Structures are given as structure tokens and as C-alpha cells.
């Protein structure tokens, strides 16, 4: 085998490319084209039980329309349509869902649900005081009953069970922390579900009653709103379970009640069960639990009568008058409104009456009883009044939902009669539509001025007003006066937390309606208030909100950064994590809104400062995901910087960026790509004819890349960048620099580790090395030899490295690479290469087909062939016959594509490889057949008779 000499096939690339083009054929389009939309003729069939017209639809297709090929097979009908035509009519779930009742239609997606307020209430109303709770202690006793016991006996037994609860079947837990209290409530909620699932309905009712009693307790008054949220969650669960239980009794296996069912369609058993629940609840002695439990199952009135809900709402509203504590009463009203909006949102009269009853009893808030209670708990009036806000806000939201202007105006007037009570005014501004409030902004400002400062702080009223004018535009003539009136009050606030809570809201209004001058004034005032005693450290969320609102309105960053106090405002973010988060938001806004590249020095200096802040936050503990996010933001900025034709200034910017962002590898990679792109843009401008100045500049770009690449840690990133930068240097006629890149890549190959980390998983690196080397060989085809080096010095150097590299056991990648090098050497031996670099003479021009050059190529080929054949022998000895078969066929195809098979020895080698591939039955028969067909087809071309002889010597063997 050592005597076999390689002979490359002479290639005419132009003819080969032309022969590979698709055949051209004339196409008669007619009326049909594959990209033309298909028009399907609708076939209407009369459906049983449906009174529908069978006449053709006006939108049906004309007779000459294109027929759907799938429909044509079915003669215009499809099996599903035929089935639907003969099937019994049924009411689909889709149709039934469309038939919503009037109540459901009245509440749309524009109504903010209670669930969205729940989290805010729980986080706002907290306490550090100890709490207590009465837990229901379930009884395991079982009372014997006889099959013949009367119904009245059952009722008596259940009433006695309810009496057990009120007589002390409970355990009081004291000194609970807030978290312990919440955990206990959650346990009760789970106990309710467990009791219900185990068919212990009375026990479930007892749990609900016990929980409802907790709403009478105001001993830790500051926690009451959160307690209300937790307890009503249990009540909602109970109400849902009862309703679903009764609903299930109305259904059988075949039918179920429609969504808008009437009481007449409810069977007697379900009605009796429903009445039984209401009778049980009516027997509860205490008012508060009786009210809450009945309100929880209010929806069940639908099973009894059409007017059951509308009749119950006024009665429940009247029941609340018996609640003495005004805080407990207002939350009871809120719960009734909450349930009412779910089951009867059109019952506006009951909702309005509920609120007006509250107004009549509003003076109770200032009664001696309440004052004494607050004195005992050491709670001040302003704090106490804020406890009412969630309840009143919800009541007003329910009333104001899609309410006419006249009703909203009437409610404003009623509040005025109460002496412009600040609490009610605040709730009105929170609950009413923003458009309604904004249109009357000056009226509300007048009402705010008349409010008593002692009860409810005015700055909270201005905050609520600010939230409205930020969402809806007030009259244009009033806008400046509104801002001035509000800021007069806000700027006088001495408490930094109160100040920033208001200022944060009004920044949005200022940004929407005014220029950078007014925004600068606001930012300056914020800095003035928040800097003393480092008050900003306790207000980072609000300050972040201010920045977010400013950058969301100023999309022109040249204007944004010309705001004098913007960067000083950023300096208040002293905590690194917060500072970095703010910088990320600024960069995200810049990348999102900056449409064109920029060279504005104001923008560049500001954003370099922002990016530097993000970069400097990186340390050894920084997560890879965080590094990736920061790198993406910085890279987005770098890509948006362009100095046009001032390439030297552009390179200076990249040099500065490299020094600033040296700890983020993806940024360095981006800079290398950007500098390479800059060199290619220079070539494009000069149309490939560099002057002395541009040639020097391009060499500076190349030097930038050559210096930067070694600082990267990823070895494959370095390899690919060496290759890419070398290609750029070659394209710009920097031959010595290109050689330096390629030599560096060759010298780096031995350092490639066996495994590399890919997305957190260790994988073999050979696949990636094989891919890189294939790309490298494609480039080496056009790299001219150095005059002071030997023939093909880069190819020889790379082969030496590959020979010395320690490959994995059971790996054939080394032979695959040798096969690729054979392809390269075959290309190098051609008179004219497949591709060239403009204004760079490759070896086909330098050597001109010199015999000594071709002899060197053939020697290298012979050495490679010897290595490949030796490897095939080893595989045969180790009985790895499947791998041997695959590699033999791979080598055969390489000889077929690139070797001159008119050479007898090479021809015989091809035949031997073909036989070896089939010898042990591991060859892919389909591949072998297609390969043989290809050879026979090629043999019919001119000067290819030798392939015909080869085809006759290539037998096909079966696997057996």
C-alpha cells in the first residue's frame, strides 16, 4: 500500500457549477398556482332539528373557483359534515358559554377584581403585636341513629351540633405572631376542604362560623384589613363548595343545568338541600357570623327563586346596621358589595343604598367608643382612618363601575355635605374613573384645600389625584396650575417618605405634559429632599420608579441626558445592586427606543458611565446569567455607536471600550467583531485599493484584534476569532498579519481540552474541533505561502499538530480530518482554485502548476493515505467492523470525488475500499446502491469511460 501514489483529478469548476444548476422547464400556470389561495366551496346540508335555510350563501364560491384537492376527493362533502347533519342536536359548551345572563355581561375585563387588591392589602397592613385565634376542636363522637328516625330528629341533632360550637367546642391560641396567625388561618381553610371532602358538612359549617366570628375582633386593629382578606378567602371557598354541591344535585349523567338556568328546572331534592343550608345559617345566634356565612352562599338563592338574590341584598344591607363597630361594619359592607358584584352586578340600588347607609353612620368613626379603643391600642386617628381605605375604595369602585356621570356627581355632592371628609374624598379619587377625576381636577383641588389636615393628611389626597391625572389628561389650560398647586403642598413635606411617595406619582404627570425644564425642576427638588441624612437609602423603590417613568417618556436620549439633574439623580443610588438595576433599565430603554446609530458626545459619555457601573459590579460571585444580561446590554450600546466615515474615531471608541469592559468576555468578543467589521468597511470605501493611510489604519485594526484575542478564556472562541480575524487581514492584503493569526490558531490547537462546558454540561470537544478545522482548511486553500517558509508550511504545521494531538479512544475523528486534508490538497493541486481573495495571489498564481509544488502535494497525500489505511487495518484487528465499513466508504467517496481514477493503482485502491466496506455486512445498502448509480451516470459524460470500467468492478453484496 505504501507504493500507492495520489493523483488529483483535474477539475473545471465553471463547468461543474453549470452542470449542477436546476433544469429550466416551461410551466403552464393556467388558473392554478401553488401559492394562490384556495377558495373552498361551502356545501350546505340540512341539519336535523335545525331550522336553517338550505339556500346557497351569497358568499359561496362561483362555479369556476378552484376546488380544494382534499374536498374534491369527497365529492364536496366531508365525513364530519355528514355526521353533523345526521346527529341529534346538542347544546355545545361553546354555545352555552355564549348565553351568559345579564349579570355576567355587566362585569367586563375593565373591572379590577378583588384578587388584584388582595396582595397589596396583606403587605400594607401588618403588625408586630401578638394575635389570638379561636380554633374549632372537631368532635369525633358519633350519635347512633335508627333507620326510621324522623326528619325533625335530624334537624334537632344538627342544631345541637351547632350549639356545641357556641358552647365552647373551641380552643383559644394566644401570643401568635402575624406569620403564625396566617398559618393557622390557612390550616383552617384546609380543614374546611378536608371536612367537606369527607362529607362532614356540619363540621365544615362550624369552621366557617368560627372563622367569621374572628371578624368581630378588633383587639389588634391595625391588622384588621389583612385579617378580613384571610377570613373571606375561607368564606369564598365555603360558598363555592356549597354552590357546586347543590348544582351537582341538579345534574345527572346525561344532562346538566345551563348557565342561565331558572329555579323551575331545579329538582326538589336540590331545593330542599339549599333551603336546609339557609335554615342552618339562620340559626346562628351572633349577627356577624350569620351575616358573613349567608352572604357567602348568596348565589345559592338562584336555586330557589328568580328574585331571591335581589330580595336578600336589601335584607343583608339592613343587617349591617346592627354592627356597632364602624370598622367591622364597613368591611361587612365591602364583602356584601364583593359578593353582590359577582352574583348581581346589575342590582345597583342595593349597592348605592349600602354606601349611603355608610354615610349616615360615618360620624360613628369619631365617637367616644372608638376614641377610647384607639387610646387603649395607642393608634392615632390618621393611621386609624387609613384602615378604612380598602373597604371604602372597594365599595365606591363597585358603585362607580359603568355608572352614569350624574350618579358620580351626586356622590361628590354628598361628600361635600359631610364637610369634605378627607377619607371619603380619597376613596372617591381612588375608585372613580380617572377620566372623571381628571376632568374635574381643579374642583378636587379646591375640595382638598378645604379638608381638615388633622384627620387625613392632604399629601395622600394629592397623591390620589396625581394617580388619576397620570392616567387621564386634565383640561389643557389647567395643567400647569394643577402641577403648581400640588407641588406647593408636596415640597413642604418634611417627612422624606411622605414626600417621595407623592413626588413619585407626580413625576409621571410632569413627564406626560411638560418639557425637560419642568422635569429637571422636579428631579432637583427630589434630590434636595432626599439627600439630607441619606434619606434616599430608605426610598430606593420609589426612586427607581421615578427613573423608570422619566426614561419611559423621554425616548430621545440626547434630550434625556441634557436634563441637568438626571445624572446627579442617579448618584443617589448608592447601594450597588439597586444602582446596577437602574443602569440596566436605562440601557434596556436605550436599546428599545434608539432607532438610529449615534455619535452624540452627551449620549456616549452618559451611557459609557452607565455601562461602566454595570461592568464594575461584576465579581467572582456574579452568576453567569447576570454576566450574560449585562454583556447583552453593553453590546447593544456598542452596536449603536457610529462615527460615520470617521473610522479613526470609531477605532478610538473601541479601544476605550476595551479598557472599560475587560471583565466581560462577550463584550470583548463583540469589540473584536466590530473592529473586523470596521476594517472591512474601510476596504469597501476604498474599493479594495488601500492608500498608505488606510493600509496603516487597517493594520491598526488587525493589531487590536491580535492583542485582544489572547485575553479570552474560551479556547474555541479564540480559535474562531483567530480564523475570522485572519480572513479579514487577508481580505485587506495584510499577508504577514494573516499568517500571524493562522500560526496562532495552529499553535492553540494542542491546548484544546478533551471536554468543554456547553450550557452547564460537559461534552466532548472533538466535534467542535472537527468543525473548526474544516473551516480552517477552506481558508488555507487561498493563503499564499510565505517566501521564507517551506511549501505549504501552514498545512504541514497543522498536520503535525493533528498527529501529536491525543484523540479519544474509539474515535475516528483523526481519520476524518485526514480525509478533509486530502480534499484540501486536491484543491491546491488545481491550475485555478475554486475561489480567491481580491488582490491576493494564491498558490495557483505563485507556483503556476510547478511540478515541484505538485510533487510536494502528492507526497503529503501519500503520507495521509498511508495513515488512513493503517487505521483501517487497526479497526479490522480490533473487530470494530462497523466503524471500518463506514470509514472505508467515506475514503472511497473522497477518492471518487477528488482522485484521478484513470491511475490504475488509485483505481484498484477504490475497488478494495468498496469491497472492504461490504465485507462484513455493515454497509448501508441504500447508500451503496445510490453511489453505484452515481458512478454509472458520471461514466456517460465525456472523458469518463474509466468510470464505466470501475462500475463493472464494484459488486453489490447482500447483508446475508
Tab-separated table of C-alpha atoms in Angstrom, residues 9 39 83 139 218 270 287 361 516 519 531 533 551 572 576 585 600 612 699 737 750 831:
chain	number	residue	atom	x	y	z
A	9	UNK	CA	-8.374	14.810	-10.633
A	39	UNK	CA	-61.190	29.036	-2.314
A	83	UNK	CA	-72.029	13.105	10.646
A	139	UNK	CA	-65.703	16.156	67.827
A	218	UNK	CA	-60.590	44.337	66.647
A	270	UNK	CA	-81.639	20.264	45.374
A	287	UNK	CA	-75.038	38.706	63.970
A	361	UNK	CA	-73.309	56.267	60.179
A	516	UNK	CA	-37.377	68.773	30.231
A	519	UNK	CA	-38.799	67.564	34.792
A	531	UNK	CA	-30.085	63.808	50.195
A	533	UNK	CA	-29.319	62.305	56.329
A	551	UNK	CA	-36.960	57.145	30.716
A	572	UNK	CA	-28.390	58.801	44.933
A	576	UNK	CA	-24.711	48.639	44.268
A	585	UNK	CA	-33.320	49.775	32.929
A	600	UNK	CA	-23.668	62.378	20.223
A	612	UNK	CA	-19.074	51.144	33.365
A	699	UNK	CA	-3.158	47.159	10.235
A	737	UNK	CA	-0.622	39.700	9.847
A	750	UNK	CA	-2.855	21.315	21.117
A	831	UNK	CA	-4.421	25.017	-12.073
